[in-house]
Tab-separated table of C-alpha atoms in Angstrom:
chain	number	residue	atom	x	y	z
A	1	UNK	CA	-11.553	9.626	4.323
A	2	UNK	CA	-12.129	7.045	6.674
A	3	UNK	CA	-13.117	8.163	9.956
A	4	UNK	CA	-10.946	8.114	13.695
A	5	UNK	CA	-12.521	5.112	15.435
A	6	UNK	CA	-14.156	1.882	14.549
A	7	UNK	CA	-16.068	-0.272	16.304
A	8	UNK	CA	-14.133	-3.775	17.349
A	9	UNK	CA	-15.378	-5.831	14.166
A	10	UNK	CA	-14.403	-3.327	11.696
A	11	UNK	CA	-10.885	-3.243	13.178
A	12	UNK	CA	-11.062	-6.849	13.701
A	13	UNK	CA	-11.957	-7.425	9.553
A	14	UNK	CA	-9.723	-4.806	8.422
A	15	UNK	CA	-6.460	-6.465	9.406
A	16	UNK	CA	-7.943	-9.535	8.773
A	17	UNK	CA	-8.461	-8.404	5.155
A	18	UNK	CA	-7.796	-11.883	3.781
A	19	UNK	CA	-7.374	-13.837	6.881
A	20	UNK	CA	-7.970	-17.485	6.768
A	21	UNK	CA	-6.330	-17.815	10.062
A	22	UNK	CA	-7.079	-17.948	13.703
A	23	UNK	CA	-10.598	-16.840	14.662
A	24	UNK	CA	-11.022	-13.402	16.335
A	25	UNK	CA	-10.577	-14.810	19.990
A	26	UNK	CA	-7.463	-15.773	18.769
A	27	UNK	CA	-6.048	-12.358	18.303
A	28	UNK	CA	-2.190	-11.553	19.139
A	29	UNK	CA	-2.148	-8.673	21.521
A	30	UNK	CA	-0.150	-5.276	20.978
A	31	UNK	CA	3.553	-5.493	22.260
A	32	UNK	CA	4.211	-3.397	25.035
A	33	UNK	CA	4.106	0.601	24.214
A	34	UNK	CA	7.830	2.167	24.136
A	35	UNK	CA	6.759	5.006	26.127
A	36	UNK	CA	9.679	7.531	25.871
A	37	UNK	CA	9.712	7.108	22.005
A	38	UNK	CA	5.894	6.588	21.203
A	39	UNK	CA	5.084	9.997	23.025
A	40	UNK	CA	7.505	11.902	20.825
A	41	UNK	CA	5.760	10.861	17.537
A	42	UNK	CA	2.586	11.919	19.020
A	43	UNK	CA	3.251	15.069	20.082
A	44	UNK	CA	5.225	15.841	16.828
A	45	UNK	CA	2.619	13.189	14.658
A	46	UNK	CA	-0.554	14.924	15.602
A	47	UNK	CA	-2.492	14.234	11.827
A	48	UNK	CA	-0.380	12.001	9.896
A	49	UNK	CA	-2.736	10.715	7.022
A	50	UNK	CA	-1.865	8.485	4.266
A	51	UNK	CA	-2.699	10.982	0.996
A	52	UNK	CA	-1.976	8.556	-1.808
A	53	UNK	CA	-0.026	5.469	-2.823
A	54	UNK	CA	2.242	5.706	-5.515
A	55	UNK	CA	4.592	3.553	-8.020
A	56	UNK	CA	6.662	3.645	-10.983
A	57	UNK	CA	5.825	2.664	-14.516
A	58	UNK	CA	7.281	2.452	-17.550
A	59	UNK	CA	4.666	3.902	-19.966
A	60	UNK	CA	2.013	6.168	-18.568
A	61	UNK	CA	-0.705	6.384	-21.456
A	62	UNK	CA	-1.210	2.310	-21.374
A	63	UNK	CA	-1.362	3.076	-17.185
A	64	UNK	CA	-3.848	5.393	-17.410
A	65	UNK	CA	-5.899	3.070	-19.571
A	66	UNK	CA	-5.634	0.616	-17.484
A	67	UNK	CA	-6.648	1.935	-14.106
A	68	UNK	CA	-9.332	4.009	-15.933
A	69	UNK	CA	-10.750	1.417	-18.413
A	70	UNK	CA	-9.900	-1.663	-15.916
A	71	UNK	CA	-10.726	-0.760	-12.086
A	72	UNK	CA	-12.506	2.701	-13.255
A	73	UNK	CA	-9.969	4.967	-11.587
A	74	UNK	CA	-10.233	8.825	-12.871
A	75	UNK	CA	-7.499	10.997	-13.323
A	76	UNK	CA	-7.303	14.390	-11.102
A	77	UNK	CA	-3.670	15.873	-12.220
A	78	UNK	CA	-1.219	15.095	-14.989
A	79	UNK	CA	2.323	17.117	-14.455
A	80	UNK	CA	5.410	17.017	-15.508
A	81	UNK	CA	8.399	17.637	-13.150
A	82	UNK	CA	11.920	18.166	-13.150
A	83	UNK	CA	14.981	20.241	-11.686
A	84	UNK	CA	17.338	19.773	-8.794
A	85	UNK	CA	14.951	19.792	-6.515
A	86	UNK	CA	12.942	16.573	-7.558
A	87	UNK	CA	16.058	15.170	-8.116
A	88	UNK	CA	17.202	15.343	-4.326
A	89	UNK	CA	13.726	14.000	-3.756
A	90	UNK	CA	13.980	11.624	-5.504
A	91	UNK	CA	17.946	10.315	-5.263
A	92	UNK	CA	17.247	10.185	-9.154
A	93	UNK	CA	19.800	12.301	-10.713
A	94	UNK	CA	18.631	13.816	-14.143
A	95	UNK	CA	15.116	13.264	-13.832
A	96	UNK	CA	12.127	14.502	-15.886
A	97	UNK	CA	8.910	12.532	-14.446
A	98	UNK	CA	5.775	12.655	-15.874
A	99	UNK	CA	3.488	12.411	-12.720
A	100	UNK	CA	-0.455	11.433	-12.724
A	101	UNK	CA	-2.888	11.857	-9.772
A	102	UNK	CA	-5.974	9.622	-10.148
A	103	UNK	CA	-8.388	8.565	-7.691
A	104	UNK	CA	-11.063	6.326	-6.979
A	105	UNK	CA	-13.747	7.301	-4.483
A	106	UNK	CA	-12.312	8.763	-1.653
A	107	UNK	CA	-9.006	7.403	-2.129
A	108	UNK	CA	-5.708	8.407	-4.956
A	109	UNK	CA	-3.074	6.527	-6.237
A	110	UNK	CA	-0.158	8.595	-8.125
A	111	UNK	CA	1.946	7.131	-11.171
A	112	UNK	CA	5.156	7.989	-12.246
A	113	UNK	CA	7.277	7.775	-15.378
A	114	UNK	CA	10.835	8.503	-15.710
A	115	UNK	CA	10.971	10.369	-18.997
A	116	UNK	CA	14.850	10.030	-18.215
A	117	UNK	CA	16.520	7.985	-16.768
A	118	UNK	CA	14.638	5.000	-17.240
A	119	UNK	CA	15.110	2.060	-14.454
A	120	UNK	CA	15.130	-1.071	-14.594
A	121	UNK	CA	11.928	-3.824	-14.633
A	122	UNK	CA	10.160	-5.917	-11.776
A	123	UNK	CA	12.079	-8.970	-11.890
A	124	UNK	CA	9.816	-11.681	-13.782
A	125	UNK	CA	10.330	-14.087	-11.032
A	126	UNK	CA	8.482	-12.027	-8.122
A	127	UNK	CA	6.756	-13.667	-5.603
A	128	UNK	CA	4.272	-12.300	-2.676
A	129	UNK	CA	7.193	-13.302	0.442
A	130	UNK	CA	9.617	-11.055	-1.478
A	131	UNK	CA	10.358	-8.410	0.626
A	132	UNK	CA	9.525	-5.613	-1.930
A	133	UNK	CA	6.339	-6.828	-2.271
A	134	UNK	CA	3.808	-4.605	-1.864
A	135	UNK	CA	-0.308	-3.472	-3.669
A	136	UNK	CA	-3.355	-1.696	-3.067
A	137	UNK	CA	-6.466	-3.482	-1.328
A	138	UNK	CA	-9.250	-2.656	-4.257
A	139	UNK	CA	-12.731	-2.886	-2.460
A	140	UNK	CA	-15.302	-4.290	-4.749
A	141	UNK	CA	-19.462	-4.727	-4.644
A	142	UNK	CA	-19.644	-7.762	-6.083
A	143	UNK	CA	-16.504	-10.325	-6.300
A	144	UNK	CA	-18.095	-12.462	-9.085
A	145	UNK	CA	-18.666	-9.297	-11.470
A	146	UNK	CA	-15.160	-7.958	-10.480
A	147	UNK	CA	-13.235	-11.270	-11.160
A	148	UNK	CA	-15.115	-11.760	-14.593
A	149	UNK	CA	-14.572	-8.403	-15.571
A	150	UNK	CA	-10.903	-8.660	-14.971
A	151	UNK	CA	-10.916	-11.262	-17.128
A	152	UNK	CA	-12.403	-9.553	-19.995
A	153	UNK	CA	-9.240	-7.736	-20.044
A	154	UNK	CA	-6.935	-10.412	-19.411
A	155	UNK	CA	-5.163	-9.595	-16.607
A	156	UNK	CA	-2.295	-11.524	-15.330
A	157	UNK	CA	-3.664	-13.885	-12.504
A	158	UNK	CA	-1.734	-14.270	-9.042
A	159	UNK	CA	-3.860	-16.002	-7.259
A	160	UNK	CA	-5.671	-18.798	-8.931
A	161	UNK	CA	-9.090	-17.603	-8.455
A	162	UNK	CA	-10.760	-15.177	-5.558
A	163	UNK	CA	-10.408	-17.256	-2.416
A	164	UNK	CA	-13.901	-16.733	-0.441
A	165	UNK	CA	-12.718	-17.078	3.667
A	166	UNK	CA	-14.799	-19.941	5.784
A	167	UNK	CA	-16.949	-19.498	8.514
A	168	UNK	CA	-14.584	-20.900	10.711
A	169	UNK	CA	-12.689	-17.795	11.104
A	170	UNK	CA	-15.585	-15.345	12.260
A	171	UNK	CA	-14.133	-12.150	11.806
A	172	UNK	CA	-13.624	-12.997	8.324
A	173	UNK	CA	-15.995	-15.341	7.217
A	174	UNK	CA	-17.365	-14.398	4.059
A	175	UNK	CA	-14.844	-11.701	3.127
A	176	UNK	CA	-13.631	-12.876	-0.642
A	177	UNK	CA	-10.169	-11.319	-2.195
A	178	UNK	CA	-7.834	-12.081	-5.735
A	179	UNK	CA	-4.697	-11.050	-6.409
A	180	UNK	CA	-3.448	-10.037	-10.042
A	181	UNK	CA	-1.227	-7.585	-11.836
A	182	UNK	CA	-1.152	-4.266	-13.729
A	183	UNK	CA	1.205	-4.381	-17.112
A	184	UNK	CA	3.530	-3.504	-15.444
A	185	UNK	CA	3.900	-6.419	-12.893
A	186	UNK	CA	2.733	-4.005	-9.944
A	187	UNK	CA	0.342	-6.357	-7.797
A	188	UNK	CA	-2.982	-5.180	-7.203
A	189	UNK	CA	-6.247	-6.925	-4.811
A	190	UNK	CA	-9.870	-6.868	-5.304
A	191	UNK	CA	-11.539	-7.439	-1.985
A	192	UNK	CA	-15.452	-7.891	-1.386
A	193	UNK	CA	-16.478	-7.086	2.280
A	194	UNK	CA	-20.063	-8.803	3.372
A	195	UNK	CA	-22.799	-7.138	5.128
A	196	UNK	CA	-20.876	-6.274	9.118
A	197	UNK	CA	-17.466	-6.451	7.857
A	198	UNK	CA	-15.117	-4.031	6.789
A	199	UNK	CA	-15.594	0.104	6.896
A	200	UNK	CA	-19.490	0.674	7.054
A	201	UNK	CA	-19.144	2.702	3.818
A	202	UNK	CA	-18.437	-0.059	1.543
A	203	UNK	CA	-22.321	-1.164	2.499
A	204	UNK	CA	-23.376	1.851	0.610
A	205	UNK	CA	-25.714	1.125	-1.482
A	206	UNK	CA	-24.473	2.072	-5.269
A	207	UNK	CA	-24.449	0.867	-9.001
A	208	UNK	CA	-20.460	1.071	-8.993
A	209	UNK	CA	-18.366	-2.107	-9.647
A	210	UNK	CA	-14.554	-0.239	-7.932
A	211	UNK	CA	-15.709	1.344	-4.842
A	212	UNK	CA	-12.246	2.679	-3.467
A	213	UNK	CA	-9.181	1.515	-1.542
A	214	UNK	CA	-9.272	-0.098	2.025
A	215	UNK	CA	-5.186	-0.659	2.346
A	216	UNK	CA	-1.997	-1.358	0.878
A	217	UNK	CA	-0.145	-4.492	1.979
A	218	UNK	CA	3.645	-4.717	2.756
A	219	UNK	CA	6.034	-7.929	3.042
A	220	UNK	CA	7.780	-7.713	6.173
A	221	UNK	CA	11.074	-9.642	7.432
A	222	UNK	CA	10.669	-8.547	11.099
A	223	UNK	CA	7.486	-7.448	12.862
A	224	UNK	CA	8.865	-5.523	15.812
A	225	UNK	CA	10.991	-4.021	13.698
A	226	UNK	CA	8.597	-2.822	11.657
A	227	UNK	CA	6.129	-1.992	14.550
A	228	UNK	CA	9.413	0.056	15.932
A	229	UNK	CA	9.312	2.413	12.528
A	230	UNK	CA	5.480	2.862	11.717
A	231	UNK	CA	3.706	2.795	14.845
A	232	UNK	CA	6.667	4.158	17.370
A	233	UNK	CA	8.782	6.699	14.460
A	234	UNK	CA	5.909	7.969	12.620
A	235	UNK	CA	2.672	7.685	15.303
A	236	UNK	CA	0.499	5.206	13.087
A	237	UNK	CA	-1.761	2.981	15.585
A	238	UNK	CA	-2.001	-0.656	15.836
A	239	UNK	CA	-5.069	-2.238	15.141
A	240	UNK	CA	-4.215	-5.269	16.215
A	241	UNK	CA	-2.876	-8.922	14.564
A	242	UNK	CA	-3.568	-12.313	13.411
A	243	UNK	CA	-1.849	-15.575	12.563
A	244	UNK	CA	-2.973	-16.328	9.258
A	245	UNK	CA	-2.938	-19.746	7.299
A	246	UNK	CA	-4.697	-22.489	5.476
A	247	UNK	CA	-5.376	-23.322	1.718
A	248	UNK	CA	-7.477	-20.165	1.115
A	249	UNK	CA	-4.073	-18.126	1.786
A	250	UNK	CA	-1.795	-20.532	0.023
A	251	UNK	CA	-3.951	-20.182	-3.214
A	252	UNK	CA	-4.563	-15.937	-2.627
A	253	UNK	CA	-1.125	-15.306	-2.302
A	254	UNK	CA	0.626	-18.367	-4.482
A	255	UNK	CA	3.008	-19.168	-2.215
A	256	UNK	CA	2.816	-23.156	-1.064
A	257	UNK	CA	2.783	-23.478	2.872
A	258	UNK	CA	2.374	-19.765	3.314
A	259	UNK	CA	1.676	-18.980	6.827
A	260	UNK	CA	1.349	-15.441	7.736
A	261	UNK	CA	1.557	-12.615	10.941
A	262	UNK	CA	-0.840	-9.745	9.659
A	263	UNK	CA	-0.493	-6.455	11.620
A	264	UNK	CA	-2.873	-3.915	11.028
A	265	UNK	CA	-1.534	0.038	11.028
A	266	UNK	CA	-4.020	2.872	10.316
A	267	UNK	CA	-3.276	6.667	10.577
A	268	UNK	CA	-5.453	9.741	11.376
A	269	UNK	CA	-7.034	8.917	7.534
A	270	UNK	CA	-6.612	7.192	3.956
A	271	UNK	CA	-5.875	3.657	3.482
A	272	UNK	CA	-4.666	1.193	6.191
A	273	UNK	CA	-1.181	0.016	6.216
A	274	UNK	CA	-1.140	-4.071	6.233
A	275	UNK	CA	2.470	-5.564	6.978
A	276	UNK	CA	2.798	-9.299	5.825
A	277	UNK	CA	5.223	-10.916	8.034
A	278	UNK	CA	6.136	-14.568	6.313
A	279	UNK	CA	6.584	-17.079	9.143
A	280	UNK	CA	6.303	-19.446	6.578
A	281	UNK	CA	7.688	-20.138	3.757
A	282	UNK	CA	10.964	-18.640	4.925
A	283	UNK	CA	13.658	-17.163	1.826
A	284	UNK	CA	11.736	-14.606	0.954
A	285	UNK	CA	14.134	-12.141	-1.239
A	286	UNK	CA	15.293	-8.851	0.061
A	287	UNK	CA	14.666	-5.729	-1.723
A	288	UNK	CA	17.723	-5.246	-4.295
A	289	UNK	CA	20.209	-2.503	-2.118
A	290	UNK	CA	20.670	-0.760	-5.871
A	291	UNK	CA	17.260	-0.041	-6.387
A	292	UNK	CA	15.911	3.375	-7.153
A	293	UNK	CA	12.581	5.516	-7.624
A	294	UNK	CA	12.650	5.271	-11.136
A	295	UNK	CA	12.664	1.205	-10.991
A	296	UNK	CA	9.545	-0.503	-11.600
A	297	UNK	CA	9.292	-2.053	-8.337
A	298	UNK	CA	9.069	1.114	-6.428
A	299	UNK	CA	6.012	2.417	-4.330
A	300	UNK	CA	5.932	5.041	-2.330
A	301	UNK	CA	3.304	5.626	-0.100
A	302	UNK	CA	2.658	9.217	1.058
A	303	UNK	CA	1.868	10.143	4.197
A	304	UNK	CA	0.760	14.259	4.869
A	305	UNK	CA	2.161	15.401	8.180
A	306	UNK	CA	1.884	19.067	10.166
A	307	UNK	CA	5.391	19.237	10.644
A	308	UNK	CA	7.660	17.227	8.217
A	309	UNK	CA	10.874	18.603	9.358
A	310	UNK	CA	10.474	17.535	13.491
A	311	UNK	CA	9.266	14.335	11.162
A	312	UNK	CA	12.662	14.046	9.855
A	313	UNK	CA	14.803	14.515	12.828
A	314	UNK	CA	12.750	11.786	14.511
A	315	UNK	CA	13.933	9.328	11.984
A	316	UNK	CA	17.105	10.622	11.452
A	317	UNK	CA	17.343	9.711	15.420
A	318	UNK	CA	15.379	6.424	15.139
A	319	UNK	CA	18.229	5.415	12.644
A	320	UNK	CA	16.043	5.633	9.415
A	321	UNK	CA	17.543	5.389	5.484
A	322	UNK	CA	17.200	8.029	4.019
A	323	UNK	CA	16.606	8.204	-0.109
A	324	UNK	CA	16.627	12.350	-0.162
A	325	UNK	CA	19.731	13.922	1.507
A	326	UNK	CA	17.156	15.712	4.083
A	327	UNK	CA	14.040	17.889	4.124
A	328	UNK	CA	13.259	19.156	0.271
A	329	UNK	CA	12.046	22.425	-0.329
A	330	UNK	CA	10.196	22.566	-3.758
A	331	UNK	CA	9.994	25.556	-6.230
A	332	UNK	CA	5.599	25.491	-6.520
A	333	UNK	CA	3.239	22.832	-5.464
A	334	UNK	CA	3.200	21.018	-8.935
A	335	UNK	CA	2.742	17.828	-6.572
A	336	UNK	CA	0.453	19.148	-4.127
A	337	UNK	CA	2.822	20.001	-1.465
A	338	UNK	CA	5.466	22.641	-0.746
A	339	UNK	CA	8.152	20.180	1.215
A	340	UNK	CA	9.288	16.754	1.805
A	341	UNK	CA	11.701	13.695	1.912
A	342	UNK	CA	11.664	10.196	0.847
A	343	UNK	CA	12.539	7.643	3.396
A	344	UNK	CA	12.834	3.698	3.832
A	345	UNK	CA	11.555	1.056	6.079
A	346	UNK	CA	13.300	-1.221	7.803
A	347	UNK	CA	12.854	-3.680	4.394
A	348	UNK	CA	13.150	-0.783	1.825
A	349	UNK	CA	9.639	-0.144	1.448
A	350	UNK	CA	9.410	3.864	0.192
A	351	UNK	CA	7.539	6.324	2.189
A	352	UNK	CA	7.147	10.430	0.953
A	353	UNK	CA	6.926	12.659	4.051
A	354	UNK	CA	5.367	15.912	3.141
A	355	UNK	CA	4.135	19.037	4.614
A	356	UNK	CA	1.230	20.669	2.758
């Protein structure tokens, strides 16, 4: 996994992943700490690493040929799950999932597919401002190899093309990223980091196309709000922010006018956490209140944690949703971990708590 600390440019580029925004003078500064609250979740927060990203899809054979024969994932675990107690994970009653580990460098996404029930779709008209927006930051040695390989297997385009950032943003400049989708409408990025940006491992030299995941990205209605839940609730740090904007962003993203505030999270290690706060265009479509686990548009991401049940009371007294009833104790470690909960963000965005 990634390591503690960073030195200020590596920060700097990692939330500004796919800036084309203000230049790294230009950085927004932290809002004030909330120090009664943000020295609870560090006392009870101590190692809270992001393990894997997850989501929901409808037929897991194509999925696994996809992120193996696509973006050269390989699969680590293949389970299948089901009983009250992954049902009160879940908030699924009735479930049988079929549940697939695979990973990609250092980094491991999970799939799932609802044997029964089966949920609904992503709703064809999804945009990257809707607030369940979210994908996975694919790091890639060569941007022109990745794009053309991509379409070899016809992937569905988001953005038009990969947008390369201008030197006119210097903590950025160079840094090239596309946007396209899985079959199953999930989005996904590929993301090329030049030579002093980005984690000093992606300079490594090596013959691999895929090289791992740097982040997953989440639309955001409100950024203190968010802030309040990640970085005060749950003990993630701030890495700082940018204002982001310009025709490189409009064309990565497909969204006309789009004008963005990018915060930066990262926990002890795994994969940053990137919220995308709209401030332009405004409208952007709140996560559907009947949604459930076993609909396509669900992620979860997981986050590993020394004590998941003072983790739950935290929330429970920060005003969290929860999607399990409370703290789940399951029957073996079929998923790699012995308890947890599922819980939303302030926009609905899915996060697995668990305790080894």
């Amino acid at each position: 996994m990634r390591p503690k600390s960073f030195p200020l440019i590596v920060l700097l580029s990692l939330l500004g992943t796919i800036a084309t925004g203000l230049p790294a003078t230009s950085q927004i500064p932290k809002p004030p700490a909330r120090p009664k609250v943000v020295q609870v979740a560090q006392k009870i927060s101590q190692a809270v690493d992001v393990t894997s990203i997850g989501m929901t899809v409808s037929d897991m054979d194509q999925s696994i040929a996809f992120y193996r024969d696509v973006l050269s994932f390989k699969s680590i675990s293949d389970v299948e799950v089901f009983g009250t107690e992954y049902e009160r994970l879940q908030g699924v009653f009735g479930l049988r999932m079929r549940v697939v580990k695979m990973q990609l460098g250092q980094e491991t996404i999970e799939l799932t597919e609802y044997l029964t029930p089966k949920g609904k779709p992503i709703p064809v008209d999804s945009r990257s401002n809707d607030l369940w927006f979210q994908h996975i930051a694919i790091v890639v040695r060569d941007m022109d190899k990745a794009y053309q390989h991509l379409r070899q297997y016809k992937v569905q385009h988001v953005s038009t093309e990969p947008q390369k950032l201008p030197e006119t943003i210097p903590a950025a400049a160079g840094i090239e990223a596309f946007y396209f989708q899985d079959p199953d409408g999930h989005n996904l990025e590929v993301i090329f980091f030049p030579v002093d940006k980005g984690d000093p491992r992606w300079q490594k030299p090596t013959d691999e196309l895929f090289l791992g995941i740097d982040h997953t990205a989440i639309a955001t209605s409100s950024t203190p709000a968010s802030l309040k839940f990640y970085q005060d609730l749950l003990g993630l740090e701030l890495a700082g922010q940018s204002e982001n904007f310009g025709t490189e962003q409009e064309h990565l993203n497909n969204v006309f006018g789009a004008r963005l505030l990018i915060s930066g999270l990262k926990a002890s290690s795994g994969p940053g956490i990137e919220f995308l706060n709209y401030l332009a265009p405004t409208g952007g479509r709140p996560k559907p209140q009947d949604s459930r686990a076993n609909d396509l548009l669900h992620w979860q991401t997981t986050l590993e944690v020394n004590n998941v049940d003072a983790v739950a009371n935290q929330l429970r007294t920060g005003g969290a949703t929860f999607v399990s009833p409370g703290v789940v104790e399951l029957p073996n470690r079929s998923l790699g971990f012995s308890k947890g909960f599922l819980v939303q963000d302030p926009d609905g965005h899915v996060l697995r708590i668990v305790q080894p």
